[in-house]
Coordinates of C-alpha atoms in Angstrom, one line a residue:
M1 CA 93.6 25.3 -19.4
R2 CA 92.1 28.6 -18.4
T3 CA 90.9 29.2 -14.9
Q4 CA 88.8 31.9 -13.3
S5 CA 89.3 34.5 -10.6
S6 CA 86.8 36.9 -9.1
A7 CA 86.1 40.2 -7.5
I8 CA 83.7 40.5 -4.6
D9 CA 82.2 43.4 -3.0
E10 CA 80.0 44.3 0.0
T11 CA 77.1 42.0 -1.0
G12 CA 79.5 39.1 -1.2
I13 CA 78.8 38.1 -4.8
A14 CA 81.7 36.6 -6.7
V15 CA 82.3 38.0 -10.2
S16 CA 84.2 35.4 -12.3
T17 CA 86.8 36.7 -14.6
P18 CA 88.3 34.4 -17.2
G19 CA 92.1 34.1 -17.6
A20 CA 93.3 34.7 -14.1
P21 CA 95.0 31.9 -12.1
E22 CA 93.1 30.1 -9.4
P23 CA 94.6 30.7 -6.0
H24 CA 96.5 27.9 -4.3
V25 CA 94.2 25.9 -2.0
P26 CA 96.0 24.6 1.2
A27 CA 95.3 21.2 2.6
N28 CA 93.7 22.5 5.8
R29 CA 90.6 24.4 4.6
R30 CA 88.8 24.8 7.9
P31 CA 90.2 28.3 8.8
G32 CA 89.5 29.5 5.2
T33 CA 86.0 28.2 5.3
L34 CA 85.4 29.9 8.6
Q35 CA 86.8 33.2 7.2
A36 CA 84.6 33.0 4.1
A37 CA 81.6 32.2 6.2
L38 CA 82.3 35.2 8.4
G39 CA 82.4 37.4 5.3
V40 CA 79.1 36.2 4.0
T41 CA 77.6 36.7 7.4
A42 CA 78.9 40.3 7.5
F43 CA 77.4 41.0 4.0
S44 CA 74.0 39.5 5.0
L45 CA 73.7 42.0 7.8
T46 CA 73.9 45.0 5.5
F47 CA 70.2 45.6 4.9
P48 CA 69.2 45.1 8.6
A49 CA 72.0 47.5 9.6
T50 CA 70.9 50.0 7.0
A51 CA 67.3 49.8 8.4
W52 CA 68.8 50.5 11.9
G53 CA 70.8 53.4 10.5
L54 CA 67.7 55.0 9.0
E55 CA 66.2 55.2 12.5
G56 CA 68.6 58.1 13.2
F57 CA 69.9 59.4 9.9
G58 CA 68.4 60.5 6.6
P59 CA 69.1 58.3 3.6
W60 CA 71.6 60.8 2.0
S61 CA 73.4 61.4 5.3
L62 CA 73.7 57.6 6.0
V63 CA 75.2 56.8 2.6
A64 CA 77.6 59.8 2.6
V65 CA 78.8 59.3 6.2
R66 CA 79.1 55.6 5.6
S67 CA 81.3 56.2 2.5
V68 CA 83.5 58.6 4.4
L69 CA 84.1 56.3 7.4
A70 CA 84.8 53.3 5.1
A71 CA 87.2 55.4 3.1
V72 CA 89.1 56.5 6.2
I73 CA 89.5 52.8 7.3
A74 CA 90.5 51.7 3.8
G75 CA 92.8 54.6 3.3
G76 CA 94.5 53.9 6.6
C77 CA 95.1 50.3 5.6
L78 CA 96.4 51.3 2.2
L79 CA 98.8 53.8 3.9
A80 CA 99.9 51.4 6.6
L81 CA 100.7 48.7 4.1
R82 CA 102.3 51.2 1.8
V83 CA 100.2 50.0 -1.2
P84 CA 101.3 51.9 -4.3
V85 CA 98.9 54.2 -6.1
P86 CA 97.3 52.4 -9.1
S87 CA 98.5 53.4 -12.5
R88 CA 96.6 56.0 -14.5
R89 CA 95.0 53.4 -16.8
H90 CA 93.1 51.9 -13.9
W91 CA 91.4 55.0 -12.6
A92 CA 88.6 54.9 -15.2
G93 CA 87.7 51.4 -14.1
L94 CA 87.9 52.4 -10.4
A95 CA 85.5 55.2 -11.1
V96 CA 83.0 52.7 -12.5
V97 CA 83.4 50.6 -9.4
A98 CA 83.0 53.6 -7.2
A99 CA 79.9 54.8 -9.0
G100 CA 78.3 51.3 -8.9
V101 CA 79.4 49.8 -5.6
V102 CA 80.5 52.6 -3.3
L103 CA 77.8 55.2 -4.1
G104 CA 75.1 53.8 -6.4
F105 CA 74.2 50.6 -4.8
P106 CA 74.2 51.9 -1.2
L107 CA 72.2 55.0 -2.1
L108 CA 69.5 53.2 -4.1
T109 CA 69.1 50.4 -1.6
T110 CA 69.0 52.9 1.3
L111 CA 66.3 54.9 -0.5
A112 CA 64.4 51.7 -1.2
L113 CA 64.6 50.6 2.5
Q114 CA 62.7 53.7 3.6
T115 CA 59.5 52.1 2.3
S116 CA 60.5 48.5 1.7
T117 CA 61.1 45.7 4.2
T118 CA 64.6 44.2 4.4
A119 CA 63.1 40.8 3.5
H120 CA 61.6 42.2 0.3
A121 CA 64.8 43.9 -0.6
A122 CA 66.9 40.8 0.1
V123 CA 64.8 38.7 -2.3
V124 CA 65.0 41.3 -5.1
V125 CA 68.7 41.9 -4.6
G126 CA 69.2 38.1 -4.5
L127 CA 69.0 38.4 -8.3
L128 CA 72.3 40.3 -8.3
P129 CA 74.6 37.3 -9.2
L130 CA 72.5 36.6 -12.2
T131 CA 72.4 40.3 -13.3
T132 CA 76.2 40.5 -12.9
A133 CA 76.7 37.3 -14.9
L134 CA 74.6 38.7 -17.7
L135 CA 76.4 42.0 -17.8
S136 CA 79.8 40.2 -17.5
A137 CA 78.9 38.0 -20.5
L138 CA 78.0 41.1 -22.6
R139 CA 81.2 42.9 -21.4
T140 CA 83.6 40.0 -22.2
G141 CA 81.8 38.6 -25.2
A142 CA 81.4 35.2 -23.6
R143 CA 78.7 32.8 -24.8
P144 CA 77.2 30.9 -21.8
S145 CA 75.3 27.7 -22.4
R146 CA 71.5 27.4 -22.8
M147 CA 71.3 26.0 -19.3
F148 CA 72.9 29.2 -18.0
W149 CA 70.5 31.5 -19.8
G150 CA 67.5 29.3 -18.9
A151 CA 68.4 29.4 -15.2
A152 CA 69.1 33.2 -15.3
L153 CA 65.7 33.9 -17.0
A154 CA 63.9 31.6 -14.5
G155 CA 65.5 33.4 -11.6
A156 CA 64.6 36.8 -13.0
A157 CA 61.0 35.6 -13.6
A158 CA 60.7 34.4 -10.0
V159 CA 61.9 37.7 -8.6
I160 CA 59.7 39.8 -10.9
A161 CA 56.7 37.7 -10.0
F162 CA 57.4 38.0 -6.3
T163 CA 57.9 41.8 -6.6
V164 CA 54.7 42.4 -8.5
Q165 CA 52.7 40.1 -6.1
Q166 CA 54.2 41.9 -3.0
S167 CA 53.5 45.3 -4.5
G168 CA 49.8 44.7 -5.2
G169 CA 50.2 44.1 -8.9
A170 CA 52.4 47.0 -9.8
L171 CA 55.9 48.1 -9.1
N172 CA 56.4 50.9 -6.6
S173 CA 59.2 53.4 -6.1
A174 CA 61.1 51.1 -3.8
D175 CA 61.1 48.4 -6.4
A176 CA 62.4 50.8 -9.0
Y177 CA 65.3 51.7 -6.7
L178 CA 66.1 48.1 -6.1
F179 CA 66.1 47.1 -9.8
G180 CA 68.2 50.2 -10.5
A181 CA 70.6 49.1 -7.8
L182 CA 70.9 45.7 -9.4
L183 CA 72.0 47.2 -12.7
I184 CA 74.4 49.8 -11.4
C185 CA 76.0 47.4 -8.9
A186 CA 76.4 44.7 -11.5
A187 CA 78.2 47.1 -13.7
G188 CA 80.5 47.9 -10.9
Y189 CA 81.1 44.3 -10.1
T190 CA 81.9 43.5 -13.8
E191 CA 84.5 46.3 -13.9
G192 CA 85.8 45.2 -10.5
G193 CA 86.3 41.7 -11.9
R194 CA 88.5 43.1 -14.7
L195 CA 90.6 45.2 -12.3
A196 CA 91.0 42.2 -9.9
R197 CA 93.2 40.6 -12.5
T198 CA 95.9 43.2 -11.8
M199 CA 95.4 44.0 -8.1
P200 CA 93.9 42.3 -5.0
G201 CA 90.2 42.8 -4.7
W202 CA 90.3 44.6 -1.4
Q203 CA 92.6 47.2 -2.9
V204 CA 90.1 47.7 -5.8
I205 CA 87.4 48.5 -3.2
G206 CA 89.9 50.5 -1.1
W207 CA 90.9 52.8 -3.9
A208 CA 87.3 53.1 -5.1
L209 CA 86.4 54.4 -1.6
V210 CA 89.3 56.8 -1.5
L211 CA 88.3 58.0 -5.0
C212 CA 84.9 59.0 -3.7
L213 CA 86.2 61.2 -0.8
P214 CA 86.0 64.4 -2.9
L215 CA 82.3 63.7 -3.3
S216 CA 81.4 61.9 -0.1
V217 CA 83.0 64.5 2.3
P218 CA 81.1 67.6 1.0
G219 CA 78.1 65.4 0.4
A220 CA 78.1 64.3 4.1
L221 CA 78.4 67.9 5.2
V222 CA 75.5 69.1 3.0
A223 CA 73.3 66.1 3.9
L224 CA 73.9 66.4 7.6
S225 CA 72.9 70.1 7.4
Y226 CA 69.6 69.4 5.8
E227 CA 68.6 66.0 7.3
P228 CA 67.9 65.8 11.0
V229 CA 70.0 63.4 13.0
H230 CA 68.7 61.5 16.1
L231 CA 71.5 59.4 17.5
T232 CA 70.3 56.1 19.1
A233 CA 72.1 52.9 19.8
H234 CA 70.5 51.3 16.8
S235 CA 71.3 54.1 14.4
V236 CA 75.0 54.4 15.5
A237 CA 75.4 50.6 15.4
G238 CA 73.8 50.4 12.0
L239 CA 76.1 53.2 10.6
L240 CA 79.2 51.6 12.0
W241 CA 78.4 48.2 10.7
V242 CA 77.6 49.3 7.1
A243 CA 80.8 51.4 7.0
A244 CA 83.3 49.1 8.8
G245 CA 81.7 45.7 8.7
S246 CA 79.9 45.5 5.3
Q247 CA 82.0 47.8 3.2
F248 CA 85.5 46.9 4.4
L249 CA 86.2 44.5 7.2
G250 CA 83.8 41.9 5.8
L251 CA 85.8 42.0 2.6
V252 CA 89.1 41.3 4.3
V253 CA 88.0 38.0 5.9
W254 CA 86.1 37.1 2.7
Y255 CA 89.1 37.5 0.4
R256 CA 91.3 35.7 2.9
G257 CA 88.8 32.8 3.0
M258 CA 88.4 32.7 -0.8
A259 CA 92.2 32.5 -1.2
A260 CA 92.4 29.6 1.2
I261 CA 89.5 27.4 0.0
G262 CA 89.2 28.5 -3.7
I263 CA 86.5 30.3 -5.6
P264 CA 84.1 27.4 -6.2
K265 CA 83.6 26.5 -2.6
A266 CA 83.5 30.1 -1.5
S267 CA 80.7 30.8 -4.1
Q268 CA 78.7 27.9 -2.6
L269 CA 78.7 29.7 0.8
Q270 CA 77.5 32.9 -0.9
L271 CA 74.3 31.2 -1.9
A272 CA 73.1 31.4 1.7
Q273 CA 73.3 35.2 1.9
P274 CA 69.7 36.2 0.9
L275 CA 68.3 33.5 3.2
L276 CA 70.5 34.8 6.1
T277 CA 69.3 38.3 5.5
L278 CA 65.7 37.0 5.9
V279 CA 66.7 35.5 9.2
W280 CA 68.2 38.7 10.4
S281 CA 65.1 40.7 9.3
V282 CA 63.0 38.5 11.7
L283 CA 65.5 38.4 14.6
L284 CA 66.8 42.0 14.5
L285 CA 63.8 43.9 13.1
G286 CA 60.9 41.8 14.0
E287 CA 59.6 41.6 10.4
Q288 CA 56.9 39.1 9.5
L289 CA 57.8 37.0 6.5
T290 CA 55.2 36.0 4.0
P291 CA 55.6 32.4 2.6
A292 CA 56.5 33.9 -0.7
A293 CA 59.8 35.5 0.6
P294 CA 61.7 32.3 1.6
L295 CA 60.2 30.3 -1.3
T296 CA 61.4 32.9 -3.8
A297 CA 64.8 33.2 -2.2
A298 CA 65.2 29.4 -2.4
A299 CA 64.1 29.5 -6.0
V300 CA 66.7 32.1 -6.8
L301 CA 69.3 30.1 -4.9
I302 CA 68.6 27.1 -7.0
C303 CA 68.9 29.2 -10.2
I304 CA 72.2 30.7 -9.2
A305 CA 73.5 27.2 -8.4
L306 CA 72.5 26.1 -11.9
T307 CA 74.2 29.0 -13.5
Q308 CA 77.4 28.2 -11.5
R309 CA 77.2 24.6 -12.7
A310 CA 76.6 25.7 -16.3
R311 CA 79.6 28.0 -16.2
G312 CA 81.8 25.1 -15.1

């Protein structure tokens, strides 16, 4: 019988990969459940923390500095644990992960959050699991059931209807950034799922971050020279969180939790992430939610749950 494993990145979405063994699930699941829940909570804070970071940094500076700081943390862990350098055949895949997850998704969502609320972005990006599943099916040649495709299309329709309604009948530049982020991040997740068959998921992200250093370091220097920086408590806290919390440390507790409780249960915890982000947008940013936001997020949650059930 074939089982599934997964790769997960900063948004906390599991990418199932057929053929890999399911991790051993200990009898005592409480510590693992707590760790997985902490990971999901860390990921749900990404958009509010980005909004805070934009109070003091330009979008390009925030993304570049974030990548550099996360790479320093990840590189330090890789060195401390004496993790061997991946073989040459894995670097092309790591480049795809880096382009989609380390650079593309943070940059496009940060650009979107200049004009979009975090609540709006959370609902749109809530479609990411379905987008990833679609690209994964195309990449692997899998043939999901009709129930899977029906739920995926229903979720997409709900998000598109919400986006058009919130944008006054037409998509704006922020929506274009968000939908672009969905596609490029889903591609990175799909490739990360393939790589996670041969190395732990946190190492996939760690090496992808290190791989970006030749771009992120000069990019940070150039961006900081052109974009004004106004350090505030919010901007510094936001930068530190997206670099250390969202892009690395959150992954550590998430992967440990997933290994302890198994992928199916961990995936159920992930379904709460968009709704958690809506809560943070109100508590931390003072945003006012329209009734459509939580309703659409709940609809997408149901569609994702149906796709998980359809995939067995």
